[in-house]
PDB file of C-alpha atoms and ligand atoms in Angstrom:
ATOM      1  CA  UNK A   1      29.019 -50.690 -48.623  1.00 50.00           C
ATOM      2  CA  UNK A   2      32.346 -48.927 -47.903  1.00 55.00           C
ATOM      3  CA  UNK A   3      31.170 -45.913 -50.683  1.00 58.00           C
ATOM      4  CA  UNK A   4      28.193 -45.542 -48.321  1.00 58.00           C
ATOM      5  CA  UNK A   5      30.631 -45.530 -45.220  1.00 46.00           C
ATOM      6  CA  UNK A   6      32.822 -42.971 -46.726  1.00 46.00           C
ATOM      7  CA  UNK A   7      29.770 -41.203 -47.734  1.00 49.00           C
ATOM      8  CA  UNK A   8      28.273 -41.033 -44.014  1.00 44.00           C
ATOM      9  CA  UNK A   9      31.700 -40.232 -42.692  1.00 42.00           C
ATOM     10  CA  UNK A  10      31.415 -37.300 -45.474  1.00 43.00           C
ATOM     11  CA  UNK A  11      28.386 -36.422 -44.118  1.00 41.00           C
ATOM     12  CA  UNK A  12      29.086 -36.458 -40.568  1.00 45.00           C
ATOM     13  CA  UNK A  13      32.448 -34.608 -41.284  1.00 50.00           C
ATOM     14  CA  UNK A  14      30.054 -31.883 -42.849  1.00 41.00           C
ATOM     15  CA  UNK A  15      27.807 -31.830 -40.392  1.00 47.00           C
ATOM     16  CA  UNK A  16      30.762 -30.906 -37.967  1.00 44.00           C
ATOM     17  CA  UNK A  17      32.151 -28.313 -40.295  1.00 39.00           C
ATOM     18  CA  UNK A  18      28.294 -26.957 -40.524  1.00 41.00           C
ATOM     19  CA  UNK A  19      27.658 -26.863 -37.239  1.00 47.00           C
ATOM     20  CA  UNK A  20      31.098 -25.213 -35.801  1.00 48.00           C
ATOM     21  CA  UNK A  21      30.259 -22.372 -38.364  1.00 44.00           C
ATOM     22  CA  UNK A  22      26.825 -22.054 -37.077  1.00 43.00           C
ATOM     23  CA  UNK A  23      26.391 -23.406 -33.753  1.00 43.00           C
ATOM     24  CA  UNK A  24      29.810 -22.110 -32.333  1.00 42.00           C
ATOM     25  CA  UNK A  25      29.498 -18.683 -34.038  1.00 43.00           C
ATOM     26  CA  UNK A  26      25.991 -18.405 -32.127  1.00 43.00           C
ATOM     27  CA  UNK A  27      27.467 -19.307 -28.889  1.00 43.00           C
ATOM     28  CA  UNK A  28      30.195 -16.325 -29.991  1.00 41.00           C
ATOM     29  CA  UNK A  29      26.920 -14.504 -30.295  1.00 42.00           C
ATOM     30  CA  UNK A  30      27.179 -14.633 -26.333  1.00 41.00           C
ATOM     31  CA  UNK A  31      29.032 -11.518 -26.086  1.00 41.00           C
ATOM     32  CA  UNK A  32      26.108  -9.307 -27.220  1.00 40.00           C
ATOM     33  CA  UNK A  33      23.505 -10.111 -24.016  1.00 38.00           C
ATOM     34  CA  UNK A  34      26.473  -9.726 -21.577  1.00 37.00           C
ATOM     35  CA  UNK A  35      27.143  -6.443 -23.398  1.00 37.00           C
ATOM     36  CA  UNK A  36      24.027  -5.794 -22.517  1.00 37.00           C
ATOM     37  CA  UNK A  37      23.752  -6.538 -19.139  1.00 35.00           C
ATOM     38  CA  UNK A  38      26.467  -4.813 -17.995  1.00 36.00           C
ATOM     39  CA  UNK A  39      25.090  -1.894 -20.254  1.00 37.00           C
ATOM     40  CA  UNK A  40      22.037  -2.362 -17.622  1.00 38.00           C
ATOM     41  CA  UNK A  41      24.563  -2.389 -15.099  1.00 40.00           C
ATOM     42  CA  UNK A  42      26.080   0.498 -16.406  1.00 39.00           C
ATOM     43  CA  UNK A  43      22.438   2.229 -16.894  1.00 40.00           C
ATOM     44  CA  UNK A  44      21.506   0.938 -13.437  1.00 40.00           C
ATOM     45  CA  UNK A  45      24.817   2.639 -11.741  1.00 39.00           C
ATOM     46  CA  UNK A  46      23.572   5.940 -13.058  1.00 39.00           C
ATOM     47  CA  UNK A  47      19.815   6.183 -11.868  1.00 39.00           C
ATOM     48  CA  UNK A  48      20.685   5.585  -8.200  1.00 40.00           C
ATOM     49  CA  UNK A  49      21.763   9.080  -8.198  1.00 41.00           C
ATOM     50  CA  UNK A  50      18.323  10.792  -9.078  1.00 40.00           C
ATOM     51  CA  UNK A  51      16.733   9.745  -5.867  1.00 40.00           C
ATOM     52  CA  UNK A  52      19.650  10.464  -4.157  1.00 38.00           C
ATOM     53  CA  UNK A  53      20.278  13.710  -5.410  1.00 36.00           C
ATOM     54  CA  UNK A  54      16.165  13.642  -4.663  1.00 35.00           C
ATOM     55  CA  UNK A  55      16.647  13.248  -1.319  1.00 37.00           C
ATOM     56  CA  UNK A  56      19.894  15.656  -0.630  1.00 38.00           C
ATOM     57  CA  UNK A  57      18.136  18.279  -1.848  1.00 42.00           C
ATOM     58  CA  UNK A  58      15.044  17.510   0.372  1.00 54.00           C
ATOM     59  CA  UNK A  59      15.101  20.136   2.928  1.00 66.00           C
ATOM     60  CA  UNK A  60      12.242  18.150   4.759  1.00 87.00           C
ATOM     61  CA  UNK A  61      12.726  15.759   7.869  1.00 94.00           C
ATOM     62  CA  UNK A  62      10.272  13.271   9.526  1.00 97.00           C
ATOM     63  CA  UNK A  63       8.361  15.514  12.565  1.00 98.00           C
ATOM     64  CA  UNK A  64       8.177  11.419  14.294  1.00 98.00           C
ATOM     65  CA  UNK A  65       9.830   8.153  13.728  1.00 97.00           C
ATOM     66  CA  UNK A  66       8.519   6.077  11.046  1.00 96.00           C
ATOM     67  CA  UNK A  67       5.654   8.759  10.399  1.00 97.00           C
ATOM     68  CA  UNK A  68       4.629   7.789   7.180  1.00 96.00           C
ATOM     69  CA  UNK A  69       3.504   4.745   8.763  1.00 97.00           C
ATOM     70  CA  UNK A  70       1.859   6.487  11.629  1.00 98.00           C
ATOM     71  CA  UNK A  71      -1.111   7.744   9.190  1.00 98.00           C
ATOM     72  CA  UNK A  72      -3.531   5.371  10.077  1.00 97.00           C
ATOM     73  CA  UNK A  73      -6.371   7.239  11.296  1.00 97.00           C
ATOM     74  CA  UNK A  74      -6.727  11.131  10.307  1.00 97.00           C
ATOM     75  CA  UNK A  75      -5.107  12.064   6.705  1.00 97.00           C
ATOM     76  CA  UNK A  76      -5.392  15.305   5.295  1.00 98.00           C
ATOM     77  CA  UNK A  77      -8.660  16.533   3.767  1.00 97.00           C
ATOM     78  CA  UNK A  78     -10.475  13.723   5.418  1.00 97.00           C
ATOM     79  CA  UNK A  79     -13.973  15.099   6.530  1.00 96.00           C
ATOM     80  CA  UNK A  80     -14.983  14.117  10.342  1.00 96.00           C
ATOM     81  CA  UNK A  81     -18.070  14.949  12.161  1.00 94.00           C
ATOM     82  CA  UNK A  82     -18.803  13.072  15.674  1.00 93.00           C
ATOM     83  CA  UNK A  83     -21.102  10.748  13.668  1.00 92.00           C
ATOM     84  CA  UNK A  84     -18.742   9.887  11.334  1.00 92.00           C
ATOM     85  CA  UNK A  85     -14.917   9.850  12.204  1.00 94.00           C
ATOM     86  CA  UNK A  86     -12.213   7.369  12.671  1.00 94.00           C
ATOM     87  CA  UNK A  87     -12.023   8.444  16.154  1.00 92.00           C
ATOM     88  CA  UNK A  88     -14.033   8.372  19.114  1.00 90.00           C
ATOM     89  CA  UNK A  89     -15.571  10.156  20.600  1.00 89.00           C
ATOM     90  CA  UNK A  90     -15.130  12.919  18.176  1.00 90.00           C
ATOM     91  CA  UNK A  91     -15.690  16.542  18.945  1.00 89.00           C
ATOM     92  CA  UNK A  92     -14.753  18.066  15.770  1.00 91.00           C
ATOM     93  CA  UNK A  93     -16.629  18.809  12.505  1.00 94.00           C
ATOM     94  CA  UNK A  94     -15.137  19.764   9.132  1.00 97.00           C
ATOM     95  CA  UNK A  95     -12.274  18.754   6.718  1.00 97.00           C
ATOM     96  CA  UNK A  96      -9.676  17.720   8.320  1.00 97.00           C
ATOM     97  CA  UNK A  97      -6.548  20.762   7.703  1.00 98.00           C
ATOM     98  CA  UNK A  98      -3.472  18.487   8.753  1.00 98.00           C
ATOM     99  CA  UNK A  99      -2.532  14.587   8.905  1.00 98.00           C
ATOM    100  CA  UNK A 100      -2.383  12.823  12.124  1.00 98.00           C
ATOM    101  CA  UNK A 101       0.244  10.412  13.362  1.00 98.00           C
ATOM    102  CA  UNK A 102      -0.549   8.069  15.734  1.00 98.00           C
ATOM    103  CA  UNK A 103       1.184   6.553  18.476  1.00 98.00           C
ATOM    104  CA  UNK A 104       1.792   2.809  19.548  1.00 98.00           C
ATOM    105  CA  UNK A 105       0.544   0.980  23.056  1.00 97.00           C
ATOM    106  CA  UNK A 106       3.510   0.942  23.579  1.00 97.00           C
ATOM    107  CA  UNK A 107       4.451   4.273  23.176  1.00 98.00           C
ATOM    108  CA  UNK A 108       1.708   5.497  26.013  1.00 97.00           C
ATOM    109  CA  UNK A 109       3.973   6.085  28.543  1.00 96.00           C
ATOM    110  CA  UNK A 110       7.431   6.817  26.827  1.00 97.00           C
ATOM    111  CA  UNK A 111       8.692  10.137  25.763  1.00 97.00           C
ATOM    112  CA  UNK A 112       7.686  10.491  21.895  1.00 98.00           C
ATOM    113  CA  UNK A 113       9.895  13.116  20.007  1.00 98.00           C
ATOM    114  CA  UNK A 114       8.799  15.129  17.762  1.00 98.00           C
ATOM    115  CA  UNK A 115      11.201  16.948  15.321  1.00 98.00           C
ATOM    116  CA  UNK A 116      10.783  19.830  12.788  1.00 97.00           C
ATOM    117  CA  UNK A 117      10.575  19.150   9.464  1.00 97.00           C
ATOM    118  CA  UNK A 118      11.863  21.947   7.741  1.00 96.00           C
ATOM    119  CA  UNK A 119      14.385  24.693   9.041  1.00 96.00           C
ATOM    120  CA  UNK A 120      13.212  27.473  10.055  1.00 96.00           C
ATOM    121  CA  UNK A 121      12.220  29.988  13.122  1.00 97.00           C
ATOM    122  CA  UNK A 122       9.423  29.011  16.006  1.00 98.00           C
ATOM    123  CA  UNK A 123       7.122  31.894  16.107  1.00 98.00           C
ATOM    124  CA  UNK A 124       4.739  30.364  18.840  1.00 98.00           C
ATOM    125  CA  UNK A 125       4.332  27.869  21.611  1.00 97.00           C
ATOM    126  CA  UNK A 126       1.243  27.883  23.615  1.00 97.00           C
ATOM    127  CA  UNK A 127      -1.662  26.306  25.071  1.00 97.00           C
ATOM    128  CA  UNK A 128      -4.085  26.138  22.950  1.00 97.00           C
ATOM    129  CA  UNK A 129      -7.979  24.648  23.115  1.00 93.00           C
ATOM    130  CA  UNK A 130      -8.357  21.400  21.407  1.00 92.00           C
ATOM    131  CA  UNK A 131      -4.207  20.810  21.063  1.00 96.00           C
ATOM    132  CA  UNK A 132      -2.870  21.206  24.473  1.00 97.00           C
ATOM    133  CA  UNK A 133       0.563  22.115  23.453  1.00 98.00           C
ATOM    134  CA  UNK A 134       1.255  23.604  20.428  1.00 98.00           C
ATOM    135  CA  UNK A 135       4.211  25.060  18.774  1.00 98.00           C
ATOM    136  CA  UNK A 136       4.477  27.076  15.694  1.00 98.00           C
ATOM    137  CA  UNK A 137       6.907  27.013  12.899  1.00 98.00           C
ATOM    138  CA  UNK A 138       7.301  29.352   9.848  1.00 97.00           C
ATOM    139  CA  UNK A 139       9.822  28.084   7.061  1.00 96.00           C
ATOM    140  CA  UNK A 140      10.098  28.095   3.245  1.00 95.00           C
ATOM    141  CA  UNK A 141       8.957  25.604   0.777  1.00 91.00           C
ATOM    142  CA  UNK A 142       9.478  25.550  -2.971  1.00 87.00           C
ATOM    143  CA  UNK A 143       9.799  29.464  -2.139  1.00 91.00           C
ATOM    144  CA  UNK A 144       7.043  30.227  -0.192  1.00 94.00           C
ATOM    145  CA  UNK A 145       6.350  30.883   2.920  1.00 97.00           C
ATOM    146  CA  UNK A 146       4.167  28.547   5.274  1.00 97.00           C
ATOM    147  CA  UNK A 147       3.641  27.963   9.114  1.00 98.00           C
ATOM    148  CA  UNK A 148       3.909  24.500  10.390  1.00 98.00           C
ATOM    149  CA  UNK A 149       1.349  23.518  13.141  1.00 98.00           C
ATOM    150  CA  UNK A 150       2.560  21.084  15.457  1.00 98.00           C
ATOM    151  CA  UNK A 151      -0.166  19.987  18.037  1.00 98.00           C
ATOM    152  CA  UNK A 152      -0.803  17.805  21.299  1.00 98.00           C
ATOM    153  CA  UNK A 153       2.893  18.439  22.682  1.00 98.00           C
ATOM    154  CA  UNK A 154       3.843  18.963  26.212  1.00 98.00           C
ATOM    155  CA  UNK A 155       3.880  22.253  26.878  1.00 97.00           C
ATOM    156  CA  UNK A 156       6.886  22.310  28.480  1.00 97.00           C
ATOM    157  CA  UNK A 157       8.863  20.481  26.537  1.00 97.00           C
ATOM    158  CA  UNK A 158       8.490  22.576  23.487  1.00 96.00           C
ATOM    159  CA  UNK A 159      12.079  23.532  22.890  1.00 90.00           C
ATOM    160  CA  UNK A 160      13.503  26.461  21.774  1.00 88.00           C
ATOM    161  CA  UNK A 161      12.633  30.134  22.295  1.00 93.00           C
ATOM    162  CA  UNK A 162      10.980  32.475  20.442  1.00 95.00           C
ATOM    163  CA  UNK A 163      12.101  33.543  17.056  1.00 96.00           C
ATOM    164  CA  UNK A 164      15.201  31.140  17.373  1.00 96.00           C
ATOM    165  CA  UNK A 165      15.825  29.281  13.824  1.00 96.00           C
ATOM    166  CA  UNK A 166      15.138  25.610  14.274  1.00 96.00           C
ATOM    167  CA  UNK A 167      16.990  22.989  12.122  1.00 95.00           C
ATOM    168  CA  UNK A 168      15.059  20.189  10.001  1.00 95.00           C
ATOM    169  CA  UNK A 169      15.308  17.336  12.311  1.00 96.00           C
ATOM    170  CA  UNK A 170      16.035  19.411  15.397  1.00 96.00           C
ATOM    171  CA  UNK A 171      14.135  18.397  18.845  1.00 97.00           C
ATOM    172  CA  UNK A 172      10.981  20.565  18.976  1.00 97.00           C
ATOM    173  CA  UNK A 173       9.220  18.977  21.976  1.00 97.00           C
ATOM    174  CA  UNK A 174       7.653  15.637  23.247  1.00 98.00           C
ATOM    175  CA  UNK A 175       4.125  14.691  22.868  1.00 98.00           C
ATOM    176  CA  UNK A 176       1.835  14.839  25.791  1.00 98.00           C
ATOM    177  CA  UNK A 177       0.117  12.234  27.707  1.00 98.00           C
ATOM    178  CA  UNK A 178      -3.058  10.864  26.020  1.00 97.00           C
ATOM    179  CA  UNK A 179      -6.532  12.436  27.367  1.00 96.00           C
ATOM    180  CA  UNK A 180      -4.592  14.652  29.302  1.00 97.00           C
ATOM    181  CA  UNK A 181      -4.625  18.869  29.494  1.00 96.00           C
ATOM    182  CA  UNK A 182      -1.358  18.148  28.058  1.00 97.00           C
ATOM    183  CA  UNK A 183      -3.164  16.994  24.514  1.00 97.00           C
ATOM    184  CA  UNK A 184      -6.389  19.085  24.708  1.00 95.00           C
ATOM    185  CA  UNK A 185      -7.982  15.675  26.287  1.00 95.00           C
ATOM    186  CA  UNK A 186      -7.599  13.924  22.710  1.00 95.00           C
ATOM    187  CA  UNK A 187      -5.351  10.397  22.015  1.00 96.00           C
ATOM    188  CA  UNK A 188      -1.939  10.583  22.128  1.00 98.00           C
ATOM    189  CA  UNK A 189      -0.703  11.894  18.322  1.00 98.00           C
ATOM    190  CA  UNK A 190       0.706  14.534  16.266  1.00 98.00           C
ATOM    191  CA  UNK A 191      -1.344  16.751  14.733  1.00 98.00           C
ATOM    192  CA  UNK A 192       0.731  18.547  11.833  1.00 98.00           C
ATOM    193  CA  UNK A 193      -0.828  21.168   9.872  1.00 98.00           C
ATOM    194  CA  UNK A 194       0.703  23.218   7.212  1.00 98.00           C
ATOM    195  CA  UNK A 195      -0.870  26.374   6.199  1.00 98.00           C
ATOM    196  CA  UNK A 196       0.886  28.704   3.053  1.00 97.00           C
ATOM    197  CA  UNK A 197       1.239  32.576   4.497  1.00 97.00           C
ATOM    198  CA  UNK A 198       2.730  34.160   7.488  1.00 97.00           C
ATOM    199  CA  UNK A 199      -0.353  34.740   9.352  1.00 96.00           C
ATOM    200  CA  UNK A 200      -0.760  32.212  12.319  1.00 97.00           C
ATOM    201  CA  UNK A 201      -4.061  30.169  11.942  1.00 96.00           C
ATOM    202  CA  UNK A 202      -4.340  26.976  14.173  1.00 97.00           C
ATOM    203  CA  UNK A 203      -7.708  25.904  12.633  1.00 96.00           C
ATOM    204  CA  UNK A 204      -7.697  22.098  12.560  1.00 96.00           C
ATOM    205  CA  UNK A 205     -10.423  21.880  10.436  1.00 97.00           C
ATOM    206  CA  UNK A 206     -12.183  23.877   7.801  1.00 97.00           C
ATOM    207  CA  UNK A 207     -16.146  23.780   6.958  1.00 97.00           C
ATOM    208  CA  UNK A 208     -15.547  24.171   3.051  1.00 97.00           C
ATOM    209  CA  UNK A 209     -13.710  22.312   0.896  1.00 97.00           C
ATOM    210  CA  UNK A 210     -12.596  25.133  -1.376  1.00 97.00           C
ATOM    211  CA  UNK A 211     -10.435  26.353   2.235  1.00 97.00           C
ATOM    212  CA  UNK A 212      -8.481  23.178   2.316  1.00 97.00           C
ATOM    213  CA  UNK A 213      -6.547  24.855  -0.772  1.00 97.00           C
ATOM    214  CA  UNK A 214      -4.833  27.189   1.925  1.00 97.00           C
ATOM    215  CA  UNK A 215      -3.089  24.334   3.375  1.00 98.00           C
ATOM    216  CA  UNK A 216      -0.584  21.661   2.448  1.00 97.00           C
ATOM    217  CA  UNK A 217      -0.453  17.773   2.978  1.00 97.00           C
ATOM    218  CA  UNK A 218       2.763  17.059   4.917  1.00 96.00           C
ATOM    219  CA  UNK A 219       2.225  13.297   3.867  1.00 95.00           C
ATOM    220  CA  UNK A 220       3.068  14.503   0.168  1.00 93.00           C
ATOM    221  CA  UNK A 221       6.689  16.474   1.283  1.00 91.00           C
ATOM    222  CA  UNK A 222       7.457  13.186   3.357  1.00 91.00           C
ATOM    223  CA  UNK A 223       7.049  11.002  -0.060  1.00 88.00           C
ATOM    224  CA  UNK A 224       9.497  13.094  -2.019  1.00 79.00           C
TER     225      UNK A 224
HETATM  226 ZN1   ZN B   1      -5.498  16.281  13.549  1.00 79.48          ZN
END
């Protein structure tokens, strides 16, 4: 009896020695996961700085608060006709040349601001049919040159004179009042076209596709 007590205490004792030579050297194993977290940690420390290095290089500022947001009604491209349109009534016909942002209930009877997006010199503000007040931009992007449409502001609040450079995020103007002269009689919203070139053009929509390729979708700057 005591040779098979000494013989389980033999075996126990081994089982010990076994498992602190395997067990404890596995928990030693520990390091290596931690090593790799903080080589996550170490990974994640570094890509923070491509979007922000993304975004310091983006010349291009919201023309409204929370505008992204705001596209609820008329994106770019999007092909209206007054039987078929996310407004109404609707007056227009074609593809749609800029994006629409539209404003809150709240927001009727408050001062909206609208801001320019890129830097760069205003080259017209006018009445126009259709827009009410509308100001004209000309800037740079990737290179090339483009005119920025900014529709349905108040006339007189455009800001700025002629030819003077405007900064991105610089006051251009408030919008006017909903169904008002002051926004060609349509809602209360920003229309914001950009069209590649020089040459002034304040077509809100186009009747063939194959001209939407002359203009740009702000939405897809505001993204970057
Ligand atoms: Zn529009």
């Amino acid at each position: 009896m005591k040779k098979n007590l000494i013989f389980i205490l033999i075996l126990i004792a081994l089982a010990g020695l076994i498992s602190y030579f395997l067990i404890i050297p596995k928990n030693g194993n520990q390091p290596s996961p931690l090593k790799s977290i903080t080589a996550e940690n170490s990974n994640n420390s570094l890509t923070p700085q491509n979007p922000l290095s993304q975004k310091t290089t983006s010349a291009f500022s919201e023309p409204i608060s929370n505008a992204l947001a705001r596209i609820t009604k008329k994106p770019f491209g999007l092909k209206v006709s007054p039987g078929s349109s996310p407004v109404s009534p609707e007056k227009f016909f074609g593809y749609h040349t800029g994006v629409d942002f539209e404003t809150a209930p709240a927001e009727q009877n408050l001062e909206v601001a609208i801001y320019a997006i890129c830097p760069g010199s205003l080259v017209l503000k006018k009445y126009a049919s259709g827009y009410g007040g509308v100001a004209v931009q000309q800037c740079q992007i990737n290179g090339d040159d483009v005119t920025i449409i900014y529709g349905h502001l108040k006339l007189s609040s455009i800001n700025g004179e002629l030819n003077e450079i405007l900064k991105a995020g610089q006051l251009i103007g408030i919008l006017g009042q909903g169904y008002s002269p002051e926004t060609g009689g349509e809602r209360k919203h920003l229309h914001l076209g950009i069209r590649l070139g020089k040459q002034i053009n304040l077509l809100g929509y186009v009747q063939k596709l194959a001209d939407l390729n002359q203009w740009l979708d702000v939405s897809n700057l505001l993204k970057q």
